[in-house]
């Protein structure tokens, strides 16, 4: 029997409990259960008030996202809320955990809301490319006013219970037993004969803006972010605007239309794919719940450069003491000064309290003595990207680190197994590849070596989550998932310049696609000299980037690179254009017009091809893992779902055929479609379905 909702009594108060683990999502059986229980309590003359609550770790965290796109089954959430609206007895939602989305909308069908102190309440639909679809855009503004409702809906960020109380979203905070407190609240309402005003009938908080509609645009302007290409924010604004002049029943119908359009659209599908992909990435084959992570109370980071400094900040930020080691005092001093400056910048931006800077800095132990790593439960090496240097260091680390310490390298390309070989504890070694700036970027590639012990992998995943990263497990290969695919893109970007495009054309096409920046702006930001030095070591040459570097044009830090800089603002440079045209002539490449469409195909299809190879080689477990890497490491637009999901939407046959032509035209074998891409294209399959086949 499917009974996720139950009804019990505490004297004259009916208590409806929703029990649908893990997050009480409003799947069909839950909606039906709530509806039946509400009707039963409404029709029972001995019931004088109704409390609705959730079992387990949270009140309802929203609609069941897995039901989107399937045929709707009545009752809809709107119908459940409409039933609640008509109840003439006090209705009280008693919430804890994260009442979100449809869960919060359900509470707004009640007369009152009471919350446990640690509750966080919100309408996060925008993060799934949606808007609230069961009255949220109309009811939240009625409860808290537009000044508060607009940012909550446009950001999707939840607010803590105490702010919700101040805003009028909840009526009381209950310390101690939530349900007992809610029942007591219900009895108080009955005793005081409080007026039972439905949320849908509350208009007081809308009066001011209704009288001066220009104010609405002012509020929106304050909170609207750069929403290039995104449909949901515009729909949310249109829906909220209806609170100014449209009767609520009619407005809710329109809200529903907007919601249905978005839920059936490609953008929300892509964002929902990423929601589940991110959670799937946490599931590592062979690492079940029985594998317990090792305890990490102290960390050590070797290298106080840009990466080492950023990595160690992650630990201090969550209260874990961190030893930071450099081989000379000057470099250590510079590193610590940068860390302090970064914290001061956060204070200026308002994201960190001034008094917390000292607390965080106190967690650092800066030292030039490698011996100081001996107490650390995890040691992360973040020195120069050079195999002999790393091997020499690991040979030393293994002699000092305590038994059972996790030994991680932050290499971005190198072979983790080769590094592990210099130690006698291969099982303790793995890669933890952070992305720059390491204190900001959320992605953490965890590189599983061939001998990495399961509990070491589990520890790295747990540490990743503790320091608020999104960890994705990858296998050993040159560049792992992210940088290996990035290289495929970089090669084509340079070729496009020689064939006729300019940096601004290539970057422009990619920003229009939705990336925060294109490859040349990114090179200028990271420093053109970085790639140039590494290519020199490997004996390879990128004609244009290397010519720029030879002229001392290292990018933003020298004020000149692919672009000319004033501060951070870039403008095209005729000298660069000349350098590019000269290079085309010198190399005998005939320049032509390159369309935006060609730029996208030439840059992203080879990445998809490389992604397919990564999948068939088992470097990534699922195509969704690759999408998560690109979302959090490289700013792939969320509403396109990541490169592999996007490829599925374009059609794998189209991509395969284009790559095949490209390989023939250019003679570049790297463009020959990967075997997996060929197979899926022939079968009219998708990367997503391939992942599901494998999982089954
Ligand atoms: C909506 O409500 C639309 C309405 O306006 C209109 C309707 C008409 N559905 O994240 P976790 C699963 S849109 C289905 O690891 P945490 C999740 O996949 C919805 N499944 O836990 C995972 O499964 P698994 C608006 C869901 O403690 C498991 O639960 N609501 C849903 O770190 C645990 O999740 C949202 O957008 C769902 N709604 O975080 C809230 N939510 O174990 C989305 C979770 O198999 N959810 N699952 O991998 C969240 O933000 C977080 O899950 C939450 C818990 C904060 C609740």
XYZ file of C-alpha atoms and ligand atoms in Angstrom:
752
model
C 0.000 0.000 0.000
C 1.318 3.421 -0.980
C 0.634 5.497 2.149
C 3.211 8.271 2.232
C 0.745 10.554 4.051
C -0.989 9.747 7.330
C -3.548 11.407 9.548
C -3.595 11.237 13.333
C -5.190 13.179 16.129
C -4.013 15.140 19.099
C -7.336 15.939 20.752
C -9.176 18.451 18.602
C -6.202 18.951 16.238
C -5.624 16.745 13.192
C -1.983 16.121 12.263
C -1.205 15.249 8.662
C 2.300 13.796 8.261
C 4.020 13.507 4.890
C 6.534 10.677 4.907
C 8.142 10.188 1.526
C 11.915 9.896 1.993
C 14.395 11.274 1.292
C 12.991 14.798 0.843
C 9.189 14.355 0.876
C 8.939 15.337 -2.801
C 5.351 15.768 -3.984
C 4.986 12.743 -6.211
C 1.514 11.625 -7.225
C 0.889 9.394 -4.177
C 1.886 12.221 -1.849
C -0.421 14.753 -3.475
C -3.274 12.264 -3.366
C -2.514 11.431 0.257
C -2.477 15.088 1.332
C -5.698 15.757 -0.559
C -7.478 12.794 1.070
C -6.254 13.650 4.557
C -7.183 17.331 4.241
C -10.683 16.402 3.062
C -11.075 13.859 5.874
C -9.964 16.368 8.529
C -12.092 19.116 6.984
C -15.196 16.928 7.035
C -14.662 15.593 10.543
C -16.719 17.793 12.834
C -14.589 16.873 15.852
C -11.453 18.310 14.222
C -11.035 22.002 14.981
C -7.624 22.710 13.424
C -5.231 20.989 11.005
C -1.436 20.786 11.203
C 0.550 19.605 8.165
C 4.087 18.429 8.767
C 6.838 16.309 7.231
C 8.619 13.243 8.630
C 12.365 12.697 8.324
C 14.995 15.283 7.585
C 12.857 17.905 5.901
C 9.400 19.201 5.129
C 8.505 18.887 1.430
C 11.485 20.000 -0.723
C 9.307 20.522 -3.793
C 7.551 18.846 -6.646
C 9.034 15.492 -7.634
C 11.407 16.547 -10.389
C 11.463 13.036 -11.861
C 7.734 13.392 -12.712
C 8.304 16.440 -14.941
C 7.757 15.611 -18.577
C 5.524 12.632 -17.723
C 1.709 12.723 -18.156
C 0.199 14.608 -15.171
C -1.796 12.566 -12.672
C -4.467 14.261 -10.586
C -4.716 15.834 -8.150
C -2.248 18.501 -9.213
C -0.519 20.498 -6.502
C -2.680 23.452 -7.497
C -5.792 21.387 -6.782
C -4.423 20.309 -3.394
C -3.693 23.921 -2.490
C -7.145 24.988 -3.725
C -8.689 22.391 -1.393
C -6.669 23.795 1.503
C -7.728 27.335 0.557
C -11.354 26.394 1.171
C -10.865 24.893 4.647
C -12.669 27.010 7.223
C -10.704 25.627 10.210
C -7.231 26.963 11.030
C -4.596 25.228 8.890
C -0.975 25.352 10.029
C 2.100 24.162 8.160
C 4.806 23.020 10.609
C 8.073 23.021 8.684
C 11.705 22.033 9.215
C 14.716 21.349 6.981
C 14.195 22.829 3.531
C 10.601 23.618 2.555
C 11.297 24.479 -1.056
C 9.416 25.089 -4.295
C 6.116 23.218 -4.303
C 6.726 22.488 -0.614
C 6.699 26.186 0.227
C 3.731 26.697 -2.098
C 1.864 24.018 -0.130
C 2.478 25.942 3.087
C 1.080 29.064 1.426
C -2.233 27.254 1.055
C -2.391 27.227 4.871
C -3.488 30.087 7.084
C -0.306 29.921 9.194
C 3.283 28.674 8.978
C 5.487 27.764 11.937
C 9.108 26.667 11.583
C 11.947 24.969 13.431
C 14.839 27.423 14.023
C 17.213 25.811 11.484
C 14.680 25.809 8.627
C 15.607 27.349 5.278
C 12.673 28.334 3.082
C 12.741 29.176 -0.594
C 11.510 28.969 -4.155
C 14.505 27.475 -6.024
C 12.646 26.723 -9.294
C 14.768 29.248 -11.225
C 17.797 26.985 -10.711
C 15.969 24.294 -12.641
C 15.086 26.707 -15.458
C 11.536 27.013 -14.096
C 9.306 29.367 -12.167
C 7.110 28.385 -9.234
C 4.082 26.718 -10.821
C 1.577 26.351 -7.978
C 0.973 29.938 -6.980
C 4.417 30.822 -5.601
C 4.854 33.908 -7.752
C 1.508 35.281 -6.523
C 1.458 34.149 -2.901
C 5.003 34.894 -1.774
C 4.690 38.615 -2.714
C 1.384 38.724 -0.788
C 3.089 37.390 2.325
C 6.438 39.186 2.280
C 6.002 42.078 -0.179
C 7.652 42.494 -3.560
C 10.946 43.878 -2.210
C 11.627 40.513 -0.592
C 9.779 38.170 -2.921
C 11.487 39.329 -6.139
C 15.054 38.497 -5.019
C 13.920 35.201 -3.491
C 12.284 34.082 -6.731
C 14.971 35.436 -9.078
C 17.905 34.036 -7.103
C 16.240 30.835 -5.940
C 18.212 31.170 -2.695
C 16.400 30.082 0.461
C 16.208 32.307 3.536
C 16.701 31.251 7.172
C 13.729 30.926 9.516
C 14.529 34.108 11.462
C 14.481 36.181 8.239
C 11.284 34.415 7.199
C 9.738 35.399 10.530
C 10.813 39.024 10.120
C 9.460 39.067 6.560
C 6.097 37.551 7.511
C 6.613 34.280 5.682
C 6.360 32.361 8.945
C 4.268 33.275 11.951
C 6.351 31.683 14.702
C 9.586 29.859 15.303
C 9.176 26.763 17.414
C 12.022 25.735 19.692
C 11.919 22.094 20.753
C 9.318 19.627 19.491
C 7.965 21.097 16.247
C 4.672 19.214 16.034
C 3.845 19.750 19.707
C 4.628 23.442 19.228
C 2.433 23.587 16.121
C -0.464 21.939 17.972
C -0.062 24.467 20.794
C 0.003 27.249 18.184
C -3.227 25.863 16.676
C -4.924 25.858 20.076
C -3.817 29.435 20.676
C -5.308 30.491 17.342
C -8.561 28.780 18.314
C -8.570 30.281 21.798
C -7.906 33.786 20.505
C -10.475 33.301 17.741
C -7.930 34.722 15.300
C -9.217 35.779 11.907
C -8.479 33.150 9.243
C -7.280 35.149 6.263
C -6.216 33.115 3.264
C -2.859 34.028 1.755
C -4.546 34.551 -1.604
C -6.743 37.273 -0.048
C -3.911 39.229 1.557
C -3.216 42.324 -0.451
C -1.854 44.809 2.108
C 1.801 44.276 1.212
C 1.122 44.899 -2.477
C -0.626 48.248 -1.995
C 2.427 50.483 -2.183
C 3.792 49.096 -5.435
C 0.317 48.824 -6.942
C -0.063 52.559 -6.358
C 3.285 53.197 -8.009
C 3.972 50.469 -10.592
C 7.269 52.098 -11.673
C 8.597 50.854 -8.349
C 8.220 47.281 -9.598
C 10.753 47.878 -12.375
C 13.103 49.488 -9.866
C 12.952 46.418 -7.639
C 13.472 44.074 -10.566
C 16.392 46.144 -11.865
C 18.145 45.754 -8.520
C 17.968 41.999 -8.604
C 18.038 40.909 -12.202
C 21.395 39.354 -13.013
C 22.990 38.937 -16.395
C 20.551 36.416 -17.785
C 22.003 36.015 -21.251
C 20.003 33.363 -23.021
C 17.936 32.335 -20.003
C 14.154 32.100 -20.358
C 13.081 31.471 -16.747
C 14.043 34.849 -15.194
C 12.020 36.769 -17.800
C 9.029 34.476 -17.249
C 9.377 34.877 -13.479
C 9.324 38.670 -13.777
C 6.262 38.557 -16.051
C 4.503 36.262 -13.590
C 5.326 38.343 -10.516
C 4.229 41.506 -12.352
C 0.714 40.025 -12.483
C 0.421 40.677 -8.732
C 0.065 44.375 -9.614
C -3.174 44.208 -11.540
C -4.471 40.698 -12.155
C -6.911 38.821 -9.886
C -5.075 35.946 -8.246
C -7.031 33.064 -9.802
C -6.424 34.417 -13.282
C -2.781 35.197 -12.441
C -2.225 31.648 -11.170
C -3.591 30.291 -14.449
C -1.082 32.429 -16.354
C 1.719 31.412 -14.014
C 0.814 27.796 -14.745
C 1.003 28.449 -18.513
C 4.485 29.970 -18.143
C 5.544 27.044 -15.959
C 4.296 24.425 -18.419
C 6.073 26.129 -21.302
C 9.337 26.161 -19.373
C 9.021 22.620 -18.063
C 8.620 21.298 -21.621
C 11.505 23.401 -22.958
C 15.117 22.429 -23.591
C 16.578 24.828 -21.008
C 14.816 23.345 -18.014
C 15.492 19.817 -19.275
C 19.193 20.705 -19.398
C 19.149 22.169 -15.896
C 17.239 19.199 -14.499
C 19.758 16.891 -16.145
C 22.537 18.753 -14.323
C 20.681 18.574 -11.004
C 20.649 14.778 -11.176
C 24.093 14.539 -12.820
C 25.608 16.417 -9.901
C 24.030 13.994 -7.446
C 24.993 10.959 -9.536
C 28.600 12.172 -9.624
C 28.680 11.601 -5.861
C 28.014 7.896 -6.472
C 31.283 6.175 -7.239
C 31.229 2.619 -8.532
C 32.773 0.279 -5.966
C 32.513 2.835 -3.157
C 29.358 1.973 -1.277
C 28.199 3.238 2.102
C 30.247 0.462 3.770
C 33.466 2.253 2.738
C 34.127 4.685 5.561
C 36.224 7.772 4.828
C 39.303 8.373 7.002
C 39.083 11.172 9.509
C 40.523 14.503 8.356
C 41.135 17.017 11.117
C 44.340 18.591 9.851
C 45.528 19.361 6.348
C 48.857 20.259 4.799
C 49.382 21.948 1.458
C 52.795 22.032 -0.176
C 53.286 25.125 -2.308
C 52.127 28.637 -1.397
C 51.708 29.819 -4.969
C 48.387 30.741 -6.561
C 47.074 27.169 -6.427
C 48.524 26.161 -3.055
C 47.282 29.367 -1.428
C 43.766 28.950 -2.842
C 43.622 25.283 -1.838
C 44.686 25.968 1.727
C 42.087 28.745 2.057
C 39.383 26.136 1.392
C 40.409 24.301 4.557
C 40.671 27.383 6.750
C 37.272 28.539 5.441
C 35.603 25.507 7.020
C 37.637 25.587 10.221
C 40.233 22.908 9.389
C 43.784 23.848 10.457
C 46.185 23.837 7.527
C 49.974 23.771 7.359
C 51.274 25.527 4.270
C 54.815 24.729 3.171
C 57.117 26.629 0.819
C 60.778 26.050 0.178
C 61.872 29.627 0.827
C 60.779 32.281 3.268
C 60.144 34.990 0.654
C 57.784 32.845 -1.397
C 55.994 31.826 1.808
C 55.596 35.461 2.841
C 54.267 36.402 -0.595
C 51.846 33.465 -0.500
C 50.488 34.390 2.933
C 50.177 38.048 1.878
C 48.056 36.988 -1.106
C 45.841 34.863 1.140
C 45.340 37.785 3.501
C 44.600 40.118 0.594
C 42.004 37.683 -0.726
C 40.272 37.648 2.665
C 40.350 41.458 2.821
C 38.733 41.593 -0.621
C 35.946 39.342 0.679
C 35.459 41.733 3.601
C 35.226 44.699 1.221
C 32.670 42.810 -0.867
C 30.659 42.050 2.241
C 30.943 38.252 1.985
C 33.176 37.914 5.084
C 33.049 39.643 8.466
C 36.200 41.613 9.359
C 36.563 39.723 12.662
C 36.570 36.382 10.834
C 39.731 37.230 8.874
C 41.937 36.845 11.949
C 40.116 33.626 12.918
C 40.794 32.120 9.512
C 44.400 33.276 9.353
C 44.986 31.751 12.795
C 44.228 28.337 11.266
C 47.288 28.587 8.987
C 50.711 27.311 9.989
C 53.087 28.756 7.399
C 56.474 27.056 7.348
C 59.505 26.264 5.225
C 59.985 22.960 7.024
C 58.541 20.005 5.116
C 58.746 18.046 8.374
C 55.720 20.040 9.579
C 53.393 17.887 7.445
C 53.866 14.983 9.829
C 50.582 15.510 11.725
C 48.407 16.095 8.678
C 45.625 13.665 7.807
C 45.736 14.838 4.209
C 48.713 16.261 2.328
C 48.085 18.061 -0.951
C 51.041 18.794 -3.175
C 50.604 21.932 -5.286
C 54.044 22.673 -6.669
C 55.269 23.383 -10.188
C 53.764 21.116 -12.870
C 56.848 19.037 -13.547
C 57.118 15.266 -13.165
C 60.684 14.982 -11.796
C 59.976 17.701 -9.203
C 56.752 16.018 -8.108
C 58.380 12.595 -7.885
C 61.219 13.899 -5.792
C 58.741 15.584 -3.489
C 56.521 12.521 -3.092
C 59.538 10.410 -2.190
C 60.164 12.873 0.658
C 56.492 13.194 1.637
C 56.120 9.478 2.091
C 58.951 9.418 4.597
C 57.386 12.175 6.707
C 53.617 11.816 6.418
C 51.968 9.806 9.160
C 50.685 6.316 8.370
C 47.211 6.469 6.842
C 47.527 10.065 5.643
C 45.961 10.710 2.248
C 48.634 11.879 -0.203
C 47.208 13.975 -3.010
C 48.729 15.737 -5.976
C 47.081 18.778 -7.499
C 48.499 18.003 -10.921
C 46.378 19.182 -13.836
C 47.819 16.834 -16.469
C 50.415 14.419 -15.105
C 50.199 10.675 -14.518
C 49.123 10.098 -10.926
C 50.174 6.420 -11.050
C 53.706 7.388 -11.993
C 53.812 9.745 -9.007
C 52.400 7.026 -6.698
C 55.142 4.625 -7.806
C 57.843 6.574 -5.978
C 56.101 5.833 -2.665
C 55.584 2.569 -0.852
C 51.950 3.380 -0.170
C 50.340 3.505 -3.607
C 46.910 3.027 -2.043
C 47.125 6.339 -0.200
C 47.909 8.363 -3.324
C 45.445 10.064 -5.655
C 44.965 13.307 -7.564
C 42.925 16.245 -6.305
C 42.774 18.646 -9.211
C 41.519 22.071 -8.150
C 40.603 24.805 -10.615
C 41.899 28.323 -10.461
C 41.079 30.398 -8.415
C 41.038 27.350 -6.137
C 39.267 29.122 -3.285
C 36.414 30.078 -5.608
C 35.919 27.456 -8.319
C 33.602 24.669 -7.235
C 34.947 21.830 -9.347
C 37.292 19.251 -7.877
C 38.462 16.455 -10.172
C 39.436 13.511 -8.000
C 41.863 11.364 -9.915
C 41.622 7.702 -9.030
C 44.952 5.961 -9.536
C 45.103 2.284 -10.412
C 46.005 1.394 -6.820
C 44.093 4.113 -4.934
C 42.388 2.469 -1.944
C 38.568 2.753 -1.810
C 38.617 4.511 1.571
C 41.182 7.018 0.281
C 38.868 7.833 -2.601
C 35.937 8.091 -0.185
C 38.022 10.423 2.002
C 38.863 12.706 -0.909
C 35.172 12.846 -1.872
C 34.172 13.622 1.711
C 36.877 16.280 2.031
C 35.703 17.769 -1.275
C 32.166 18.090 0.029
C 33.353 19.458 3.394
C 35.269 22.230 1.661
C 32.153 22.933 -0.436
C 33.392 21.664 -3.768
C 31.631 19.477 -6.283
C 33.888 16.414 -6.481
C 33.891 14.315 -9.649
C 35.936 11.115 -9.850
C 38.009 10.720 -13.021
C 40.649 8.278 -14.226
C 44.296 8.785 -15.091
C 45.060 10.241 -18.535
C 46.797 13.377 -19.829
C 44.654 16.308 -18.633
C 41.941 14.098 -17.084
C 38.431 15.091 -18.185
C 38.352 18.878 -18.231
C 41.759 19.868 -19.562
C 41.885 17.012 -22.037
C 38.683 18.305 -23.649
C 39.892 21.890 -23.338
C 43.022 21.020 -25.334
C 40.830 19.719 -28.160
C 39.073 23.092 -28.179
C 42.290 25.108 -27.965
C 43.822 23.486 -31.050
C 40.796 24.394 -33.157
C 40.611 27.927 -31.761
C 44.101 28.679 -33.016
C 43.337 27.103 -36.418
C 40.265 29.297 -36.779
C 42.458 32.388 -36.356
C 44.745 31.232 -39.149
C 41.788 30.451 -41.408
C 40.182 33.894 -41.130
C 38.543 34.547 -37.730
C 39.837 37.109 -35.216
C 40.032 36.565 -31.427
C 36.927 38.692 -30.879
C 34.962 36.607 -33.426
C 35.848 33.355 -31.694
C 35.321 34.698 -28.179
C 32.126 36.474 -29.275
C 30.629 33.272 -30.685
C 31.347 31.429 -27.441
C 29.973 34.128 -25.154
C 26.874 34.250 -27.320
C 26.647 30.482 -26.852
C 26.625 31.193 -23.123
C 30.203 30.789 -21.874
C 31.356 33.563 -19.528
C 34.387 34.090 -21.772
C 35.994 32.688 -24.879
C 39.354 30.883 -25.197
C 41.434 33.967 -26.024
C 40.056 36.134 -23.228
C 40.647 33.128 -20.962
C 44.239 32.799 -22.158
C 44.810 36.481 -21.466
C 43.406 36.043 -17.975
C 45.445 32.939 -17.153
C 48.612 34.331 -18.807
C 49.710 33.374 -22.334
C 53.186 32.639 -20.976
C 51.907 29.648 -18.969
C 50.984 27.601 -22.063
C 53.957 28.945 -24.009
C 56.450 27.678 -21.398
C 54.796 24.294 -21.181
C 54.745 23.957 -24.999
C 58.412 24.879 -25.205
C 59.181 22.076 -22.758
C 57.193 19.639 -24.859
C 58.705 20.938 -28.126
C 55.364 22.040 -29.622
C 54.376 25.409 -31.020
C 51.124 27.399 -31.274
C 51.992 29.886 -33.977
C 49.907 32.811 -32.777
C 49.892 32.437 -29.000
C 53.631 31.780 -28.970
C 54.400 34.762 -31.248
C 52.462 36.966 -28.814
C 54.313 35.540 -25.822
C 57.669 36.110 -27.572
C 56.735 39.807 -27.791
C 56.120 39.889 -24.044
C 52.355 39.992 -24.593
C 51.409 37.726 -21.694
C 47.786 38.866 -21.402
C 46.037 40.961 -18.744
C 49.039 41.078 -16.447
C 51.135 42.900 -19.077
C 48.192 44.951 -20.395
C 48.528 43.279 -23.798
C 47.806 39.804 -25.074
C 45.210 38.736 -27.623
C 43.589 42.047 -26.655
C 44.663 45.423 -25.344
C 43.676 46.121 -21.730
C 42.736 49.120 -19.716
C 42.237 47.560 -16.301
C 40.161 44.526 -17.066
C 38.346 45.898 -20.076
C 39.614 44.479 -23.314
C 39.601 45.896 -26.822
C 40.769 44.379 -30.096
C 44.277 45.332 -31.156
C 45.073 46.051 -34.844
C 48.632 44.831 -34.180
C 47.293 41.415 -33.189
C 45.137 41.347 -36.309
C 48.249 42.051 -38.406
C 50.224 39.374 -36.576
C 47.444 36.857 -37.301
C 47.092 37.806 -40.981
C 50.885 37.639 -41.415
C 50.912 34.197 -39.804
C 48.225 32.973 -42.246
C 50.339 34.252 -45.171
C 53.529 32.748 -43.774
C 51.898 29.351 -43.290
C 50.128 29.518 -46.662
C 46.594 29.403 -45.196
C 44.048 31.235 -47.357
C 41.890 33.460 -45.146
C 38.088 33.371 -45.557
C 34.933 34.358 -43.720
C 34.270 32.068 -40.780
C 30.647 32.026 -39.589
C 29.558 31.894 -35.942
C 27.966 28.536 -36.588
C 31.261 27.155 -37.877
C 33.088 28.532 -34.836
C 30.728 26.716 -32.468
C 30.931 23.474 -34.437
C 34.691 23.588 -34.755
C 35.221 24.370 -31.071
C 32.639 22.220 -29.365
C 32.263 19.155 -31.606
C 35.924 18.114 -31.072
C 35.337 18.478 -27.323
C 32.334 16.168 -27.584
C 34.459 13.713 -29.587
C 37.112 13.775 -26.880
C 34.369 13.368 -24.280
C 33.196 10.235 -26.115
C 36.736 8.825 -25.994
C 36.930 9.666 -22.302
C 33.716 7.699 -21.766
C 34.744 4.668 -23.800
C 38.089 4.551 -22.009
C 36.268 4.688 -18.661
C 38.093 7.887 -17.601
C 34.672 9.285 -16.703
C 31.947 7.019 -15.341
C 29.003 8.745 -16.961
C 28.421 11.438 -19.562
C 26.741 13.451 -16.777
C 30.051 13.528 -14.871
C 31.642 15.227 -17.884
C 28.807 17.746 -17.967
C 29.300 18.528 -14.267
C 33.048 19.036 -14.855
C 32.314 21.527 -17.609
C 29.606 23.344 -15.674
C 31.660 23.944 -12.531
C 35.166 24.054 -13.985
C 34.761 25.997 -17.207
C 31.430 27.843 -17.084
C 29.590 25.768 -19.677
C 26.114 27.372 -19.709
C 23.870 25.415 -17.337
C 20.864 25.900 -19.570
C 22.615 23.889 -22.271
C 23.251 21.063 -19.804
C 26.987 20.520 -20.414
C 28.766 19.410 -23.603
C 27.503 15.823 -23.668
C 23.868 16.692 -22.920
C 24.083 19.481 -25.474
C 25.473 17.031 -28.042
C 22.470 14.770 -27.414
C 20.150 17.694 -28.176
C 22.037 18.606 -31.371
C 21.927 14.971 -32.523
C 24.917 12.640 -32.456
C 24.602 11.746 -36.128
C 24.928 15.394 -37.145
C 28.001 15.799 -34.947
C 29.586 12.554 -36.110
C 29.115 13.424 -39.794
C 30.525 16.933 -39.340
C 33.571 15.616 -37.480
C 34.155 13.031 -40.182
C 34.095 15.735 -42.860
C 36.380 17.893 -40.775
C 38.867 15.030 -40.451
C 38.857 14.539 -44.208
C 39.122 18.228 -45.077
C 41.849 18.986 -42.549
C 43.702 15.685 -42.638
C 43.665 15.879 -38.831
C 43.030 12.355 -37.566
C 42.006 13.631 -34.139
C 38.696 14.645 -35.673
C 37.842 11.106 -36.745
C 34.739 10.259 -34.720
C 35.343 8.165 -31.610
C 34.081 4.577 -31.832
C 31.420 5.284 -29.196
C 30.200 8.366 -31.051
C 29.994 6.346 -34.267
C 28.069 3.579 -32.602
C 25.587 5.864 -30.849
C 25.094 7.891 -34.040
C 24.327 4.680 -35.988
C 21.879 3.536 -33.313
C 20.245 6.987 -33.028
C 21.305 6.778 -29.393
C 22.378 9.425 -26.909
C 25.194 9.714 -24.371
C 22.555 9.861 -21.682
C 20.963 6.564 -22.736
C 24.450 5.009 -22.992
C 25.043 5.977 -19.343
C 21.757 4.391 -18.321
C 22.563 1.191 -20.269
C 25.892 0.973 -18.502
C 24.349 1.568 -15.078
C 21.780 -1.173 -15.732
C 8.872 22.638 -7.953
O 8.649 22.433 -6.792
C 7.863 23.166 -8.898
C 6.635 23.742 -8.260
O 6.769 25.139 -8.115
C 5.418 23.569 -9.128
C 4.837 22.244 -9.207
C 3.552 22.246 -9.962
N 12.411 15.676 -6.667
O 20.358 16.857 -2.883
P 20.398 15.604 -2.086
C 16.545 13.582 -4.463
S 10.378 22.302 -8.644
C 12.918 14.446 -6.801
O 21.506 14.669 -2.324
P 20.728 17.174 0.303
C 17.950 13.743 -4.998
O 18.006 13.488 -6.376
C 11.311 21.620 -7.308
N 14.041 14.034 -6.169
O 20.268 15.890 -0.529
C 18.707 12.709 -4.175
O 18.442 11.437 -4.755
P 19.571 10.315 -4.742
C 11.786 22.662 -6.372
C 14.643 14.913 -5.376
O 20.366 16.895 1.691
C 17.995 12.762 -2.820
O 16.710 13.353 -3.076
N 12.646 22.082 -5.396
C 14.164 16.208 -5.205
O 22.122 17.540 -0.051
C 18.722 13.589 -1.799
O 19.011 14.872 -2.365
C 13.964 21.973 -5.596
O 14.496 22.385 -6.591
C 12.990 16.587 -5.880
N 12.445 17.812 -5.746
O 19.820 18.372 -0.236
C 14.738 21.326 -4.482
N 14.995 16.872 -4.351
O 19.879 10.062 -3.289
C 15.744 20.370 -5.044
C 15.949 15.992 -4.004
O 18.961 9.174 -5.443
N 16.442 19.665 -4.019
N 15.748 14.818 -4.619
O 20.726 10.919 -5.483
C 17.476 20.195 -3.298
O 17.809 21.351 -3.457
C 18.194 19.314 -2.345
O 17.951 17.976 -2.731
C 17.771 19.474 -0.863
C 18.442 18.362 -0.021
C 18.238 20.845 -0.370
C 16.281 19.344 -0.716
